[in-house]
Tab-separated table of C-alpha atoms in Angstrom:
chain	number	residue	atom	x	y	z
U	655	MET	CA	0.000	0.000	0.000
U	656	GLU	CA	1.480	3.333	-1.057
U	657	ILE	CA	0.903	6.261	1.282
U	658	ASN	CA	1.492	9.895	0.464
U	659	ILE	CA	4.085	11.192	2.945
U	660	LYS	CA	2.219	14.460	3.490
U	661	SER	CA	-1.046	12.602	4.078
U	662	PHE	CA	0.683	10.216	6.463
U	663	LYS	CA	2.119	13.061	8.512
U	664	THR	CA	-1.177	14.940	8.645
U	665	ASN	CA	-3.257	11.936	9.658
U	666	TRP	CA	-0.700	10.624	12.117
U	667	ASP	CA	-0.113	14.018	13.768
U	668	HIS	CA	-3.848	14.464	14.229
U	669	PHE	CA	-4.344	10.970	15.660
U	670	ARG	CA	-1.287	11.263	17.896
U	671	LYS	CA	-2.500	14.583	19.291
U	672	GLU	CA	-5.926	13.152	20.108
U	673	VAL	CA	-4.515	10.099	21.920
U	674	ILE	CA	-2.184	12.244	24.017
U	675	GLU	CA	-5.027	14.623	24.863
U	676	LEU	CA	-7.217	11.700	25.939
U	677	ASP	CA	-4.436	10.611	28.317
U	678	ASN	CA	-4.188	14.151	29.703
U	679	HIS	CA	-0.706	14.653	28.226
U	680	THR	CA	0.674	12.093	30.682
U	681	CYS	CA	2.669	8.886	30.312
U	682	VAL	CA	0.248	6.202	31.489
U	683	LYS	CA	3.110	4.076	32.821
U	684	CYS	CA	5.342	6.437	34.814
U	685	GLY	CA	3.010	9.424	35.195
U	686	ARG	CA	5.449	11.988	33.811
U	687	THR	CA	4.391	14.858	31.551
U	688	VAL	CA	6.073	17.305	29.171
U	689	SER	CA	6.679	19.549	32.191
U	690	ASP	CA	9.079	16.815	33.368
U	691	GLU	CA	11.006	17.334	30.126
U	692	VAL	CA	10.016	14.000	28.604
U	693	VAL	CA	8.940	13.297	25.035
U	694	LEU	CA	5.459	11.794	24.795
U	695	GLN	CA	4.758	9.134	22.176
U	696	VAL	CA	1.797	6.998	21.164
U	697	HIS	CA	2.098	3.265	21.684
U	698	HIS	CA	-0.088	0.743	19.858
U	699	LYS	CA	-1.100	-2.049	22.228
U	700	LYS	CA	-1.524	-4.369	19.256
U	701	TYR	CA	-0.795	-4.336	15.553
U	702	ILE	CA	-3.020	-5.551	12.728
U	703	ALA	CA	-1.461	-6.314	9.353
U	704	GLY	CA	-2.366	-3.758	6.701
U	705	LYS	CA	-3.909	-1.299	9.129
U	706	LEU	CA	-2.599	2.268	9.124
U	707	PRO	CA	-1.287	3.688	12.419
U	708	TRP	CA	-4.174	6.178	12.725
U	709	ASP	CA	-6.904	3.666	11.845
U	710	TYR	CA	-6.898	2.068	15.286
U	711	SER	CA	-9.437	2.786	17.977
U	712	TYR	CA	-8.279	5.019	20.816
U	713	SER	CA	-8.619	2.114	23.244
U	714	ASP	CA	-5.932	0.248	21.277
U	715	CYS	CA	-3.420	3.025	21.910
U	716	GLU	CA	-1.884	4.755	24.899
U	717	THR	CA	0.497	7.586	25.697
U	718	LEU	CA	4.003	6.694	26.850
U	719	CYS	CA	7.097	8.760	27.420
U	720	LYS	CA	10.025	7.957	25.145
U	721	GLY	CA	11.825	6.006	27.884
U	722	CYS	CA	8.842	3.827	28.808
U	723	HIS	CA	8.083	3.278	25.132
U	724	ALA	CA	11.646	2.100	24.447
U	725	GLU	CA	11.535	-0.137	27.511
U	726	LEU	CA	8.270	-1.705	26.385
U	727	HIS	CA	9.776	-2.582	23.012
U	728	GLY	CA	12.886	-4.090	24.589
U	729	LYS	CA	15.331	-1.373	23.560
U	730	ILE	CA	16.432	-0.725	27.141
U	731	PRO	CA	16.199	-3.076	30.148
U	732	PRO	CA	12.858	-2.961	31.991
U	733	LYS	CA	12.918	-1.016	35.248
U	734	SER	CA	10.691	-3.415	37.168
U	735	GLY	CA	9.297	-6.932	37.102
U	736	TRP	CA	12.645	-8.673	37.664
U	737	THR	CA	13.106	-11.814	39.782
U	738	LEU	CA	16.152	-12.598	41.919
U	739	HIS	CA	17.435	-16.169	41.573
U	740	TYR	CA	20.837	-16.445	43.245
U	741	TYR	CA	23.955	-14.495	44.150
U	742	ASP	CA	27.747	-14.713	44.282
U	743	ASP	CA	30.339	-13.196	46.589
U	744	PHE	CA	33.507	-12.650	44.551
U	745	GLY	CA	35.577	-11.771	47.606
U	746	ASP	CA	36.575	-8.323	46.370
U	747	ILE	CA	35.301	-5.583	44.071
U	748	SER	CA	36.157	-7.325	40.812
U	749	GLU	CA	32.853	-7.427	38.896
U	750	LYS	CA	30.649	-4.860	37.153
U	751	CYS	CA	26.908	-4.382	37.414
U	752	ASP	CA	25.284	-5.280	34.073
U	753	TYR	CA	22.669	-2.578	34.590
U	754	CYS	CA	24.593	0.519	35.708
U	755	GLY	CA	28.256	-0.421	35.216
U	756	THR	CA	29.278	0.123	38.853
U	757	ASP	CA	32.144	-1.970	40.247
U	758	ILE	CA	30.718	-4.548	42.656
U	759	ARG	CA	31.699	-7.467	44.878
U	760	TYR	CA	28.305	-9.079	45.461
U	761	VAL	CA	26.565	-10.076	42.222
U	762	PHE	CA	22.837	-10.802	42.220
U	763	TYR	CA	21.493	-12.705	39.220
U	764	ILE	CA	18.048	-11.601	38.063
U	765	SER	CA	15.744	-12.455	35.167
U	766	HIS	CA	12.832	-10.840	33.344
U	767	PRO	CA	10.255	-12.316	30.923
U	768	SER	CA	11.233	-9.861	28.182
U	769	TRP	CA	14.971	-9.443	28.766
U	770	GLU	CA	18.103	-11.526	29.076
U	771	PRO	CA	19.351	-12.357	32.612
U	772	LEU	CA	21.571	-9.783	34.321
U	773	GLY	CA	24.163	-9.852	37.085
U	774	VAL	CA	23.664	-6.674	39.106
U	775	GLY	CA	24.724	-4.956	42.304
U	776	THR	CA	22.759	-4.560	45.515
U	777	ILE	CA	21.054	-1.231	44.799
U	778	CYS	CA	20.067	-2.151	41.234
U	779	CYS	CA	18.750	-5.517	42.402
U	780	ASP	CA	16.543	-3.903	45.041
U	781	ASP	CA	15.276	-1.319	42.548
U	782	LEU	CA	14.616	-3.765	39.712
U	783	THR	CA	12.943	-6.420	41.880
U	784	SER	CA	11.093	-3.869	44.039
U	785	THR	CA	12.322	-5.724	47.133
U	786	THR	CA	15.040	-5.398	49.765
U	787	TYR	CA	16.239	-8.984	49.359
U	788	ALA	CA	19.637	-7.975	47.993
U	789	SER	CA	20.268	-5.449	50.771
U	790	GLU	CA	19.318	-7.999	53.407
U	791	LEU	CA	21.460	-10.697	51.805
U	792	LYS	CA	24.418	-8.326	51.515
U	793	LYS	CA	24.086	-7.342	55.158
U	794	GLY	CA	24.103	-11.002	56.141
U	795	LEU	CA	27.062	-11.779	53.872
U	796	GLU	CA	29.070	-8.873	55.251
U	797	SER	CA	28.334	-9.978	58.812
U	798	TYR	CA	29.361	-13.541	57.944
U	799	SER	CA	32.596	-12.315	56.327
U	800	ARG	CA	33.517	-10.249	59.394
U	801	ARG	CA	32.842	-13.100	61.814
U	802	LEU	CA	34.700	-15.593	59.628
U	803	LYS	CA	37.724	-13.290	59.373
U	804	CYS	CA	37.809	-12.883	63.157
U	805	PHE	CA	37.615	-16.656	63.617
U	806	ILE	CA	40.358	-17.432	61.104
U	807	GLU	CA	42.685	-14.804	62.594
U	808	SER	CA	41.757	-15.504	66.219
U	809	PRO	CA	44.708	-15.612	68.645
U	810	LYS	CA	42.974	-18.584	70.283
U	811	TRP	CA	44.408	-20.806	67.568
U	812	ASN	CA	47.553	-22.610	68.764
U	813	ASN	CA	50.118	-24.048	66.391
U	814	CYS	CA	52.406	-26.994	67.045
U	815	ASP	CA	54.289	-29.105	64.485
U	816	ASN	CA	51.985	-28.757	61.457
U	817	ALA	CA	48.872	-28.844	63.606
U	818	TRP	CA	46.523	-26.070	64.743
U	819	PHE	CA	44.215	-26.305	67.748
U	820	ILE	CA	41.367	-24.313	69.244
U	821	ILE	CA	38.719	-24.932	71.901
U	822	GLN	CA	35.231	-23.774	70.920
U	823	LYS	CA	31.884	-24.629	72.535
U	824	LYS	CA	33.487	-27.420	74.581
U	825	TYR	CA	34.994	-28.984	71.462
U	826	PHE	CA	38.720	-29.540	71.099
U	827	ILE	CA	39.223	-28.860	67.414
U	828	GLY	CA	42.412	-29.622	65.553
U	829	ILE	CA	43.592	-29.156	61.983
U	830	GLU	CA	46.431	-31.426	60.958
U	831	LEU	CA	48.646	-31.045	57.895
U	832	SER	CA	49.511	-34.359	56.276
U	833	LYS	CA	50.849	-35.006	52.775
U	834	GLY	CA	50.049	-31.470	51.688
U	835	GLU	CA	46.413	-31.602	52.810
U	836	TYR	CA	44.586	-30.461	55.931
U	837	GLN	CA	42.352	-32.734	57.995
U	838	LEU	CA	39.951	-31.883	60.827
U	839	ILE	CA	40.106	-33.611	64.197
U	840	VAL	CA	37.333	-32.918	66.705
U	841	ASN	CA	37.508	-34.447	70.188
U	842	SER	CA	39.944	-37.047	68.804
U	843	VAL	CA	37.553	-37.970	65.958
U	844	LYS	CA	39.184	-37.540	62.550
U	845	GLY	CA	37.138	-36.174	59.691
U	846	LYS	CA	37.068	-37.712	56.219
U	847	LEU	CA	37.332	-34.468	54.266
U	848	ARG	CA	40.645	-33.036	53.099
U	849	PHE	CA	41.331	-29.356	52.472
U	850	LYS	CA	43.867	-27.654	50.229
U	851	SER	CA	44.588	-24.757	52.576
U	852	LEU	CA	44.549	-23.958	56.273
U	853	ASN	CA	42.027	-21.158	55.775
U	854	GLU	CA	39.723	-23.512	53.890
U	855	ALA	CA	39.843	-25.933	56.823
U	856	LYS	CA	39.232	-23.127	59.339
U	857	THR	CA	36.287	-21.928	57.259
U	858	LYS	CA	34.796	-25.419	57.431
U	859	VAL	CA	35.203	-25.423	61.206
U	860	PHE	CA	33.523	-22.020	61.442
U	861	ASN	CA	30.567	-23.187	59.347
U	862	LEU	CA	30.172	-26.395	61.352
U	863	LEU	CA	30.086	-24.404	64.575
U	864	SER	CA	27.794	-21.688	63.197
U	865	ASP	CA	25.062	-23.880	61.736
U	866	GLY	CA	25.050	-26.458	64.534
U	867	SER	CA	26.266	-29.302	62.319
U	868	LEU	CA	29.117	-30.168	64.670
U	869	GLU	CA	26.826	-30.437	67.676
U	870	ASN	CA	24.334	-32.592	65.770
U	871	CYS	CA	27.121	-34.854	64.553
U	872	PHE	CA	28.378	-35.552	68.073
U	873	LYS	CA	24.855	-36.108	69.355
U	874	LYS	CA	24.543	-38.921	66.820
U	875	ILE	CA	27.947	-40.315	67.823
U	876	ASN	CA	26.995	-40.284	71.511
U	877	ARG	CA	23.707	-42.055	70.799
U	878	ALA	CA	25.425	-44.765	68.773
């Protein structure tokens, strides 16, 4: 179908003006107006093959600002409707937020029905998911990191001939170096796991003490 450019512009400008007036010159998604220095555009909620842009009913169209319109068509990442799935702690600020480009340590992986998955920082995750999950998780991770660091560096650890000992919660805990690997010994009971570094072994001890696994293990041993 051939359309005269002048006719197209006239008909479209008229239709566009009427739709925007019906929506009170306001973006129906974000509520901003031209006074907020945004460009208002008309969005077609559906498209019908062969139908001209101004031949739709007003109910099939709506006013959107340029940003919301681009977001709706997948040209920029959506600002809401994201879901948090999991997270990573990279140990230092070595990653970048996929959304804003900020350097980050904690990466939260989120998904959206109309966009590819992103790895983002705490603030972006909270904003995009409309939750405080990331902030709460980060707070917990930071607390865990501080407590773990204190435990690993604690002066309560004693060292003697490739073995390290500490008494915690009535448990005599040892870490023994043998053949290049570290093994846990708790109240004279040797563990089966082997660790590549002393800090890795101490981290395991910390986790066993923190989550109650060590206590539960010895309860089972005592009942046997």
